[in-house]
Amino acid sequence: MDPNENSQAPDAPDSKKMNDSPLRSPSILLAVAAILLHRPGMLAAVAATTTTTATLSMKLLKRAYKSDIYDANDGICKQRSDRCCQKTCYLVYGTDDIRLRRLAKLGSSNRSPKPEDSPQNPENDAETSTAATTSEGKGKSPAEITPSSTPKPAAANPFTQLGVRSASGASPTTESGAQKRGSSNVDDRAPAPAPAKKANTEESVDDFSDRILSHIFRVTVDPDRITDVHGHKLNFLPEASQELKENGSPLKLTTAVLDSALLEAVTAVPAEKPILGYLLPCFKRIIRSNIVKETPEKREVLEEAKRLCVSNCLFALTIPDLFGRSQPESLASYLLRGHEQDDGVCLDFLREAVKRFPEDDQFPTVFADAMYSISTKLAGLTMESDYKPYINALMSYTKFPALLNALSQHPNFMTAQKSGAAVEKDTILGPFFRISPLQSEVTLTYFPNPRGLDRSRAAPSQDALRAILRVHQDELFTIANAFIRADTDTRTRVLDWFASAINTNHKRRALQVDPKEVSSDGFMMNLTVILDRFCSPFMDTTFSKVDRIEVEYFRRNPRVDIKEETKLNADQSASDAFYSKKVEGNSNFITEVFFLTLAAHHYGSEATNSKLKSLERDIKWYEKHLAAMEAERPKVQNQPAQLAMFEVTLKRHTTVLEKAIAMKFAIEGVFLDEKMQELSLRFMRYVAVWLLRLASQTNYTPDKDLQLPLPAEAPEAFACLPEYALQDVVDNFKFVYRREDFYVNSTLETTLTAGLLLSRDNSHLKFAIKLEASLTCRSYLPQIMPSAVGSEMIALCIAFLRSSEYIKNPYLKSSLVTLLFSGTWPFMHFKKGVLGDQLYGSKFANDNLLHALMKFYIEAESTGAHTQFYDKFNIRYEIFQVIKCVWGNDIYKQQLTRESKVNRQFFVQFVNLLLNDATYVLDEALTKFPKIHTLQQELEFGNSLSAQDREKKQEELQALEGQAGSYMQLANETLAMMKLFTSALASAFTMPEIVQRLASMLNYNLETLAGPKMGQLKVNNPSKYHFQPRVLLSDFVDIYLNLGSSQAFIDAVASDGRSYKPEVFDKASFILSKRSMKDASELEQFDSLKAKFQESKQIADQAELDLGDIPAEFEDPIMGDLMKDPVILPSKHIVDRGTIVQHLLSDPKDPFTRQPMTVDDAIPHTELKEKIQKWKDEKIAAAKARAKGDAMDVTEG
């Protein structure tokens, strides 16, 4: 036995049913006609039978007449060589009468014509017909193909092992050896043959042909042979044997009769058995028999066997009538069986089949249909199913561009339905991309009992998930890359498919997503990853190919649809007008892939990231809901019917929660793939550089300087880009910067609800405040964090914050701040985060960062959103953190000084808003503590409270605690920023427009912390609210000391009639001294400053007495004070310049008419100012004269 034989091969033909063979039926003529498609020379041999065969296909005959080989006029083969005719024409003119007679026998029941008879005479065919059963086969019955079970090993025969044939020509195996084999007759693995005995003479070609072809096809024309040299059972072909005898030829199976013999063998396969089940194992044996040492003649025998085997396989797939069957064979199941199976389709078979594609248009279609059938079956499987055979089948196709071209031309390569779900399930490639661990059926397999899992316990499953997904994505890339490289048409079609998958999934970014209308997360994630890999070759570290990305893409015939997308800085009509101006030319491949990948991130990975955030909210809601349900259990505990309903409902909700948690772990597992994120970040860095080049209209790369501000007017091509071009970059980096154990190690998050309870849809006004709680934090993706560091990311954030008018969406602009903020959090050995060191030392950042942050601090006051009042606190908190990170560099202090001098109005506006925030958040925080104190006392000592009242008060307390904690965090950060700024630039905070408000704010809060009502601030566990009253008091005193050198500040503090009280300052000194919050020198400075305040107060009080009543025309109508610099407003009202400046800083409108105005619209009232000054001088002079007179009277007395 051949040790290379596979035991799963189908049986060879069996002779017992040859009499019932379809060859005996007249319908065989239709099949014979069909073979003319590829054997046109056969037409003359069959012509005699056409008049008696009503079912002969005229279509097949017409196709035969169109052959390039057969001449329809004279029936003569155009290729005269015997070798060519044997392979192409089937009929060998003048030398192959035996085959001619065989064909006639297959076409009728009459005897074959004599050699001298014309093959075109039907009468001769009828007269010479004989029964096939009269063959001299010694009782052998006709052959039957039965591809079935595996035989038992045959007994070893020493003659067989030596390669010696018995003298009688019988089978080399003994009878007893044959009996030991099972009734099945497929290949089996035999013992390794012993060394062959050296023959005295070389084996002839005919002997070799008979031996090897019998072994390959498991048939024989010798009735005395039972098995081949390896012991495999051979099935006798009576028709072929009879033909050889009639022609006096040796009973040997050679290439001269192989075609007709194979036709007889294949036709004998029972109707319920597949023909490919017989032929494919034959092909495998041909491949294994291809021995290099054989002579060219012998190798030619194997090549002919291979050609005929493949031809018959193709005929079984395209013209089943040839074998008396009504339906063609199905190739799909054999593609799924794998190369190693004998009846599986291997690469050698595909290679031979592809060579025949030019011969018949049906051949490519058959292979495309087979893959579509495989794809349809795969659409119903998941990653936990046995999906690998389906992937391997398509992987086999990738070796042959012709097969991929055929697939791309298949009607179902694309889908006419405009839904993402249809693209995923109904196209050929869709089901292959659908396989993912994010399929809902799979997640619980990776994460069973997910409610009991924490991040560390889920990590091993996530590692396994990533490993499996990475292998699958490698295969998907191989498949997609093969399509791209096949040919131009195939590349075009596969790019169209990618675009279709993207364009039909716009609804994935909707607020409410219907899963039935869009593709799954797993499908879109795979799509995004594969497109990322296509971008990898041009994403070099020097950005040398970034200029190949053509901005004209969207003005040609773009595959990506952006019509309904929000644009960076253009409305719908403006973008429509811009894109209606078409640009000639075709976009290059780099451009096509770049924009496809950018869109894939938006609708793929970023949409999935958004789902992750919503899952986190849903999980919290479900957990709270289940806890509430469990609390209701005692109410139904003793009611069986209601308890049963309760358990069903509880189980249903628990299942939903577990699926959500498992999906969350699965999505995180996919997103935490370092290789995937590293490639994604590389792409996003390329996008950032491309956007900066487009916006700045320069050839910017990270090694070049970027000049800011950007041009005053944004290029139209930039303004009309989809907003996600920038948003995807920011969101991708924000995800990478996220920290593990978010609520424990890195930040504390609290929520201000503005009096509204938390809800699932998160529609209430709220803001989240993040507070650093540890010096270091761990990243989700520590290994790739260094690759996320690039000067282009800093340039991107600063450029579009400095020139914020380039971006319309305020949320997108705030995301740039968030990106900088996230990049400055301490990480591993990066004490200033992954961006902090560059922000600290980069010249570009030194020149532009502070102004950019101050500008957006001002813009955040009015974002246009309904939550803008609360949004600004998050934005400003993050701005504070970035400034604190870089403040150690003196250059930033110098920049602050420069801003106060060069951009005075800009700086004043910034400081005014800083004071507004400080005033508001301090007041909100500190006024909550007395209420908290009262509620805590009532709950602690209120034993008489009813359960309902107690629950109500607890809810009220919880709401107050949350609000107080949030506001207190903001207050601490705002005060810390004021300390930094006043320490570096005291003079800027004592400008006339600022100083009075600042002094009043400080006095008011100092009175709250050290005044008579300070005891009301006492609460249980104040650190819970981030409230440290003594530290807060110390900070306020530091600000007083920072500004104490300014007489304007001293006068402003002393003139604050509402809150300035010398005893409060004394109390503050006592507390700081007692608690050792200040050293002796600082206390001494503060005491000195207090004395100055008292002196100024005395002078101010005396001045007020001296002036007396102020005339109405000199009094400010808003503040009620004496005007110092009166100005005329557009509304013709007269106010003090300081008053209107203060007003316009917060509200740029005329306070009387509400019409827009600026400080430049205020006209100085010089005449009134002179009158006021004259009046003051007169009053002061009179007061001095009275004082002098009083002093003289005292002296005289």
mmCIF file of N, CA and C in Angstrom, residues 249-342:
data_model
loop_
_atom_site.group_PDB
_atom_site.id
_atom_site.type_symbol
_atom_site.label_atom_id
_atom_site.label_comp_id
_atom_site.label_asym_id
_atom_site.label_seq_id
_atom_site.Cartn_x
_atom_site.Cartn_y
_atom_site.Cartn_z
ATOM 1 N N SER A 249 -6.059 -4.687 -29.078
ATOM 2 C CA SER A 249 -5.075 -3.963 -28.256
ATOM 3 C C SER A 249 -4.914 -4.659 -26.914
ATOM 4 N N PRO A 250 -3.742 -4.501 -26.295
ATOM 5 C CA PRO A 250 -3.550 -5.084 -24.964
ATOM 6 C C PRO A 250 -4.553 -4.475 -23.971
ATOM 7 N N LEU A 251 -4.942 -5.295 -23.001
ATOM 8 C CA LEU A 251 -5.898 -4.826 -21.999
ATOM 9 C C LEU A 251 -5.145 -3.987 -20.954
ATOM 10 N N LYS A 252 -4.739 -2.830 -21.391
ATOM 11 C CA LYS A 252 -4.022 -1.899 -20.535
ATOM 12 C C LYS A 252 -4.696 -0.530 -20.595
ATOM 13 N N LEU A 253 -4.750 0.090 -19.410
ATOM 14 C CA LEU A 253 -5.363 1.417 -19.305
ATOM 15 C C LEU A 253 -4.297 2.460 -19.611
ATOM 16 N N THR A 254 -4.377 3.021 -20.829
ATOM 17 C CA THR A 254 -3.412 4.026 -21.258
ATOM 18 C C THR A 254 -4.132 5.322 -21.562
ATOM 19 N N THR A 255 -3.353 6.345 -21.864
ATOM 20 C CA THR A 255 -3.954 7.647 -22.152
ATOM 21 C C THR A 255 -4.797 7.613 -23.408
ATOM 22 N N ALA A 256 -4.551 6.646 -24.292
ATOM 23 C CA ALA A 256 -5.338 6.564 -25.523
ATOM 24 C C ALA A 256 -6.802 6.269 -25.242
ATOM 25 N N VAL A 257 -7.082 5.527 -24.185
ATOM 26 C CA VAL A 257 -8.468 5.168 -23.871
ATOM 27 C C VAL A 257 -8.927 5.795 -22.558
ATOM 28 N N LEU A 258 -8.075 6.580 -21.960
ATOM 29 C CA LEU A 258 -8.410 7.096 -20.630
ATOM 30 C C LEU A 258 -9.640 7.995 -20.654
ATOM 31 N N ASP A 259 -9.771 8.803 -21.692
ATOM 32 C CA ASP A 259 -10.898 9.734 -21.738
ATOM 33 C C ASP A 259 -12.222 8.985 -21.703
ATOM 34 N N SER A 260 -12.371 8.011 -22.611
ATOM 35 C CA SER A 260 -13.629 7.268 -22.660
ATOM 36 C C SER A 260 -13.790 6.385 -21.435
ATOM 37 N N ALA A 261 -12.687 5.839 -20.934
ATOM 38 C CA ALA A 261 -12.761 5.005 -19.740
ATOM 39 C C ALA A 261 -13.202 5.831 -18.527
ATOM 40 N N LEU A 262 -12.670 7.027 -18.432
ATOM 41 C CA LEU A 262 -13.039 7.882 -17.311
ATOM 42 C C LEU A 262 -14.493 8.324 -17.418
ATOM 43 N N LEU A 263 -14.939 8.582 -18.644
ATOM 44 C CA LEU A 263 -16.350 8.916 -18.839
ATOM 45 C C LEU A 263 -17.245 7.767 -18.400
ATOM 46 N N GLU A 264 -16.844 6.542 -18.754
ATOM 47 C CA GLU A 264 -17.611 5.369 -18.343
ATOM 48 C C GLU A 264 -17.617 5.220 -16.823
ATOM 49 N N ALA A 265 -16.450 5.459 -16.195
ATOM 50 C CA ALA A 265 -16.350 5.299 -14.755
ATOM 51 C C ALA A 265 -17.166 6.359 -14.005
ATOM 52 N N VAL A 266 -17.063 7.585 -14.486
ATOM 53 C CA VAL A 266 -17.770 8.658 -13.808
ATOM 54 C C VAL A 266 -19.276 8.518 -13.970
ATOM 55 N N THR A 267 -19.691 8.119 -15.177
ATOM 56 C CA THR A 267 -21.122 7.987 -15.426
ATOM 57 C C THR A 267 -21.719 6.872 -14.579
ATOM 58 N N ALA A 268 -20.868 5.911 -14.166
ATOM 59 C CA ALA A 268 -21.357 4.794 -13.365
ATOM 60 C C ALA A 268 -21.535 5.148 -11.896
ATOM 61 N N VAL A 269 -21.112 6.362 -11.495
ATOM 62 C CA VAL A 269 -21.316 6.761 -10.096
ATOM 63 C C VAL A 269 -22.820 6.810 -9.833
ATOM 64 N N PRO A 270 -23.292 6.150 -8.791
ATOM 65 C CA PRO A 270 -24.737 6.162 -8.497
ATOM 66 C C PRO A 270 -25.258 7.586 -8.369
ATOM 67 N N ALA A 271 -26.501 7.772 -8.755
ATOM 68 C CA ALA A 271 -27.101 9.098 -8.780
ATOM 69 C C ALA A 271 -27.107 9.752 -7.404
ATOM 70 N N GLU A 272 -27.188 8.932 -6.345
ATOM 71 C CA GLU A 272 -27.238 9.514 -5.005
ATOM 72 C C GLU A 272 -25.847 9.848 -4.475
ATOM 73 N N LYS A 273 -24.815 9.508 -5.233
ATOM 74 C CA LYS A 273 -23.440 9.783 -4.823
ATOM 75 C C LYS A 273 -22.872 10.950 -5.639
ATOM 76 N N PRO A 274 -22.079 11.818 -5.017
ATOM 77 C CA PRO A 274 -21.502 12.942 -5.756
ATOM 78 C C PRO A 274 -20.330 12.510 -6.627
ATOM 79 N N ILE A 275 -20.291 13.072 -7.799
ATOM 80 C CA ILE A 275 -19.195 12.750 -8.719
ATOM 81 C C ILE A 275 -17.869 13.285 -8.187
ATOM 82 N N LEU A 276 -17.911 14.476 -7.599
ATOM 83 C CA LEU A 276 -16.665 15.046 -7.070
ATOM 84 C C LEU A 276 -16.105 14.210 -5.933
ATOM 85 N N GLY A 277 -16.966 13.469 -5.247
ATOM 86 C CA GLY A 277 -16.493 12.585 -4.199
ATOM 87 C C GLY A 277 -15.610 11.478 -4.740
ATOM 88 N N TYR A 278 -15.761 11.178 -5.999
ATOM 89 C CA TYR A 278 -14.891 10.196 -6.648
ATOM 90 C C TYR A 278 -13.697 10.863 -7.315
ATOM 91 N N LEU A 279 -13.920 11.982 -8.025
ATOM 92 C CA LEU A 279 -12.868 12.574 -8.838
ATOM 93 C C LEU A 279 -11.820 13.325 -8.016
ATOM 94 N N LEU A 280 -12.243 14.021 -6.962
ATOM 95 C CA LEU A 280 -11.267 14.790 -6.187
ATOM 96 C C LEU A 280 -10.211 13.915 -5.523
ATOM 97 N N PRO A 281 -10.571 12.764 -4.924
ATOM 98 C CA PRO A 281 -9.511 11.871 -4.424
ATOM 99 C C PRO A 281 -8.605 11.379 -5.539
ATOM 100 N N CYS A 282 -9.168 11.176 -6.733
ATOM 101 C CA CYS A 282 -8.325 10.785 -7.872
ATOM 102 C C CYS A 282 -7.295 11.865 -8.168
ATOM 103 N N PHE A 283 -7.753 13.109 -8.124
ATOM 104 C CA PHE A 283 -6.828 14.219 -8.371
ATOM 105 C C PHE A 283 -5.713 14.234 -7.325
ATOM 106 N N LYS A 284 -6.082 14.021 -6.054
ATOM 107 C CA LYS A 284 -5.060 14.006 -5.009
ATOM 108 C C LYS A 284 -4.023 12.915 -5.268
ATOM 109 N N ARG A 285 -4.486 11.749 -5.747
ATOM 110 C CA ARG A 285 -3.541 10.656 -6.027
ATOM 111 C C ARG A 285 -2.634 11.013 -7.206
ATOM 112 N N ILE A 286 -3.167 11.780 -8.136
ATOM 113 C CA ILE A 286 -2.326 12.232 -9.252
ATOM 114 C C ILE A 286 -1.204 13.117 -8.731
ATOM 115 N N ILE A 287 -1.566 14.046 -7.843
ATOM 116 C CA ILE A 287 -0.573 14.971 -7.307
ATOM 117 C C ILE A 287 0.495 14.219 -6.528
ATOM 118 N N ARG A 288 0.054 13.219 -5.733
ATOM 119 C CA ARG A 288 1.016 12.456 -4.946
ATOM 120 C C ARG A 288 1.878 11.551 -5.824
ATOM 121 N N SER A 289 1.380 11.221 -7.001
ATOM 122 C CA SER A 289 2.122 10.325 -7.884
ATOM 123 C C SER A 289 3.105 11.060 -8.762
ATOM 124 N N ASN A 290 3.144 12.342 -8.695
ATOM 125 C CA ASN A 290 4.013 13.136 -9.563
ATOM 126 C C ASN A 290 5.451 13.037 -9.082
ATOM 127 N N ILE A 291 6.166 12.062 -9.575
ATOM 128 C CA ILE A 291 7.540 11.808 -9.139
ATOM 129 C C ILE A 291 8.498 12.479 -10.113
ATOM 130 N N VAL A 292 9.398 13.242 -9.573
ATOM 131 C CA VAL A 292 10.305 14.022 -10.410
ATOM 132 C C VAL A 292 11.206 13.133 -11.248
ATOM 133 N N LYS A 293 11.584 11.948 -10.720
ATOM 134 C CA LYS A 293 12.558 11.092 -11.404
ATOM 135 C C LYS A 293 11.979 10.414 -12.635
ATOM 136 N N GLU A 294 10.665 10.435 -12.820
ATOM 137 C CA GLU A 294 10.089 9.767 -13.980
ATOM 138 C C GLU A 294 10.518 10.467 -15.270
ATOM 139 N N THR A 295 10.448 9.701 -16.350
ATOM 140 C CA THR A 295 10.807 10.237 -17.665
ATOM 141 C C THR A 295 9.740 11.210 -18.128
ATOM 142 N N PRO A 296 10.062 12.081 -19.071
ATOM 143 C CA PRO A 296 9.052 13.022 -19.586
ATOM 144 C C PRO A 296 7.800 12.318 -20.094
ATOM 145 N N GLU A 297 7.976 11.129 -20.729
ATOM 146 C CA GLU A 297 6.813 10.408 -21.250
ATOM 147 C C GLU A 297 5.887 9.982 -20.113
ATOM 148 N N LYS A 298 6.491 9.525 -19.044
ATOM 149 C CA LYS A 298 5.671 9.089 -17.908
ATOM 150 C C LYS A 298 5.014 10.290 -17.206
ATOM 151 N N ARG A 299 5.774 11.383 -17.135
ATOM 152 C CA ARG A 299 5.158 12.573 -16.546
ATOM 153 C C ARG A 299 4.017 13.083 -17.417
ATOM 154 N N GLU A 300 4.137 12.866 -18.715
ATOM 155 C CA GLU A 300 3.063 13.256 -19.620
ATOM 156 C C GLU A 300 1.790 12.469 -19.337
ATOM 157 N N VAL A 301 1.968 11.200 -18.935
ATOM 158 C CA VAL A 301 0.808 10.387 -18.576
ATOM 159 C C VAL A 301 0.075 11.015 -17.390
ATOM 160 N N LEU A 302 0.842 11.426 -16.390
ATOM 161 C CA LEU A 302 0.222 12.045 -15.216
ATOM 162 C C LEU A 302 -0.422 13.381 -15.552
ATOM 163 N N GLU A 303 0.222 14.139 -16.447
ATOM 164 C CA GLU A 303 -0.364 15.414 -16.833
ATOM 165 C C GLU A 303 -1.691 15.207 -17.551
ATOM 166 N N GLU A 304 -1.738 14.180 -18.415
ATOM 167 C CA GLU A 304 -2.990 13.893 -19.124
ATOM 168 C C GLU A 304 -4.068 13.438 -18.144
ATOM 169 N N ALA A 305 -3.677 12.613 -17.169
ATOM 170 C CA ALA A 305 -4.632 12.169 -16.157
ATOM 171 C C ALA A 305 -5.162 13.361 -15.364
ATOM 172 N N LYS A 306 -4.259 14.263 -15.044
ATOM 173 C CA LYS A 306 -4.679 15.465 -14.312
ATOM 174 C C LYS A 306 -5.626 16.297 -15.152
ATOM 175 N N ARG A 307 -5.302 16.494 -16.414
ATOM 176 C CA ARG A 307 -6.153 17.309 -17.284
ATOM 177 C C ARG A 307 -7.556 16.736 -17.390
ATOM 178 N N LEU A 308 -7.627 15.414 -17.621
ATOM 179 C CA LEU A 308 -8.940 14.792 -17.789
ATOM 180 C C LEU A 308 -9.717 14.767 -16.477
ATOM 181 N N CYS A 309 -9.011 14.585 -15.367
ATOM 182 C CA CYS A 309 -9.686 14.584 -14.063
ATOM 183 C C CYS A 309 -10.306 15.943 -13.787
ATOM 184 N N VAL A 310 -9.531 17.001 -14.008
ATOM 185 C CA VAL A 310 -10.047 18.353 -13.774
ATOM 186 C C VAL A 310 -11.176 18.666 -14.742
ATOM 187 N N SER A 311 -11.021 18.247 -16.006
ATOM 188 C CA SER A 311 -12.077 18.507 -16.983
ATOM 189 C C SER A 311 -13.392 17.891 -16.548
ATOM 190 N N ASN A 312 -13.343 16.652 -16.109
ATOM 191 C CA ASN A 312 -14.573 15.989 -15.691
ATOM 192 C C ASN A 312 -15.158 16.624 -14.421
ATOM 193 N N CYS A 313 -14.293 17.105 -13.548
ATOM 194 C CA CYS A 313 -14.798 17.837 -12.378
ATOM 195 C C CYS A 313 -15.550 19.087 -12.817
ATOM 196 N N LEU A 314 -14.958 19.806 -13.773
ATOM 197 C CA LEU A 314 -15.610 21.030 -14.246
ATOM 198 C C LEU A 314 -16.913 20.719 -14.972
ATOM 199 N N PHE A 315 -16.916 19.605 -15.738
ATOM 200 C CA PHE A 315 -18.152 19.228 -16.420
ATOM 201 C C PHE A 315 -19.232 18.856 -15.408
ATOM 202 N N ALA A 316 -18.816 18.185 -14.326
ATOM 203 C CA ALA A 316 -19.797 17.825 -13.300
ATOM 204 C C ALA A 316 -20.396 19.071 -12.653
ATOM 205 N N LEU A 317 -19.620 20.153 -12.648
ATOM 206 C CA LEU A 317 -20.100 21.390 -12.041
ATOM 207 C C LEU A 317 -20.917 22.239 -13.001
ATOM 208 N N THR A 318 -20.721 22.042 -14.315
ATOM 209 C CA THR A 318 -21.361 22.938 -15.293
ATOM 210 C C THR A 318 -22.345 22.238 -16.220
ATOM 211 N N ILE A 319 -22.025 21.009 -16.676
ATOM 212 C CA ILE A 319 -22.914 20.298 -17.611
ATOM 213 C C ILE A 319 -23.191 18.893 -17.076
ATOM 214 N N PRO A 320 -24.031 18.822 -16.048
ATOM 215 C CA PRO A 320 -24.312 17.512 -15.440
ATOM 216 C C PRO A 320 -24.945 16.515 -16.407
ATOM 217 N N ASP A 321 -25.577 17.019 -17.504
ATOM 218 C CA ASP A 321 -26.191 16.127 -18.482
ATOM 219 C C ASP A 321 -25.178 15.162 -19.084
ATOM 220 N N LEU A 322 -23.940 15.567 -19.099
ATOM 221 C CA LEU A 322 -22.897 14.710 -19.646
ATOM 222 C C LEU A 322 -22.833 13.382 -18.920
ATOM 223 N N PHE A 323 -23.176 13.399 -17.666
ATOM 224 C CA PHE A 323 -23.123 12.190 -16.855
ATOM 225 C C PHE A 323 -24.521 11.690 -16.489
ATOM 226 N N GLY A 324 -25.506 12.147 -17.255
ATOM 227 C CA GLY A 324 -26.863 11.671 -17.047
ATOM 228 C C GLY A 324 -27.523 12.219 -15.795
ATOM 229 N N ARG A 325 -27.096 13.428 -15.358
ATOM 230 C CA ARG A 325 -27.656 14.017 -14.148
ATOM 231 C C ARG A 325 -28.355 15.323 -14.483
ATOM 232 N N SER A 326 -29.342 15.648 -13.674
ATOM 233 C CA SER A 326 -30.131 16.844 -13.941
ATOM 234 C C SER A 326 -29.586 18.081 -13.223
ATOM 235 N N GLN A 327 -28.883 17.884 -12.107
ATOM 236 C CA GLN A 327 -28.380 19.006 -11.328
ATOM 237 C C GLN A 327 -26.855 18.979 -11.267
ATOM 238 N N PRO A 328 -26.245 20.153 -11.382
ATOM 239 C CA PRO A 328 -24.778 20.178 -11.278
ATOM 240 C C PRO A 328 -24.311 19.868 -9.862
ATOM 241 N N GLU A 329 -23.075 19.462 -9.758
ATOM 242 C CA GLU A 329 -22.478 19.188 -8.451
ATOM 243 C C GLU A 329 -22.313 20.487 -7.654
ATOM 244 N N SER A 330 -22.281 20.353 -6.348
ATOM 245 C CA SER A 330 -22.023 21.505 -5.475
ATOM 246 C C SER A 330 -20.569 21.485 -5.040
ATOM 247 N N LEU A 331 -19.883 22.576 -5.308
ATOM 248 C CA LEU A 331 -18.461 22.658 -4.965
ATOM 249 C C LEU A 331 -18.231 23.116 -3.526
ATOM 250 N N ALA A 332 -19.202 23.815 -2.942
ATOM 251 C CA ALA A 332 -19.002 24.475 -1.645
ATOM 252 C C ALA A 332 -18.559 23.502 -0.559
ATOM 253 N N SER A 333 -19.233 22.358 -0.477
ATOM 254 C CA SER A 333 -18.915 21.426 0.613
ATOM 255 C C SER A 333 -17.496 20.900 0.495
ATOM 256 N N TYR A 334 -16.981 20.768 -0.725
ATOM 257 C CA TYR A 334 -15.619 20.249 -0.911
ATOM 258 C C TYR A 334 -14.579 21.329 -0.603
ATOM 259 N N LEU A 335 -14.949 22.594 -0.819
ATOM 260 C CA LEU A 335 -14.047 23.671 -0.434
ATOM 261 C C LEU A 335 -13.896 23.751 1.083
ATOM 262 N N LEU A 336 -14.942 23.364 1.795
ATOM 263 C CA LEU A 336 -14.920 23.443 3.258
ATOM 264 C C LEU A 336 -14.157 22.295 3.900
ATOM 265 N N ARG A 337 -13.871 21.238 3.129
ATOM 266 C CA ARG A 337 -13.254 20.064 3.749
ATOM 267 C C ARG A 337 -11.758 20.195 3.938
ATOM 268 N N GLY A 338 -11.172 21.190 3.369
ATOM 269 C CA GLY A 338 -9.754 21.414 3.622
ATOM 270 C C GLY A 338 -8.854 20.706 2.641
ATOM 271 N N HIS A 339 -7.654 21.232 2.502
ATOM 272 C CA HIS A 339 -6.705 20.691 1.531
ATOM 273 C C HIS A 339 -6.265 19.289 1.896
ATOM 274 N N GLU A 340 -6.193 18.984 3.186
ATOM 275 C CA GLU A 340 -5.613 17.707 3.591
ATOM 276 C C GLU A 340 -6.561 16.544 3.374
ATOM 277 N N GLN A 341 -7.864 16.822 3.247
ATOM 278 C CA GLN A 341 -8.821 15.746 2.993
ATOM 279 C C GLN A 341 -8.757 15.323 1.534
ATOM 280 N N ASP A 342 -8.880 14.015 1.285
ATOM 281 C CA ASP A 342 -8.798 13.528 -0.086
ATOM 282 C C ASP A 342 -9.892 14.101 -0.966
#
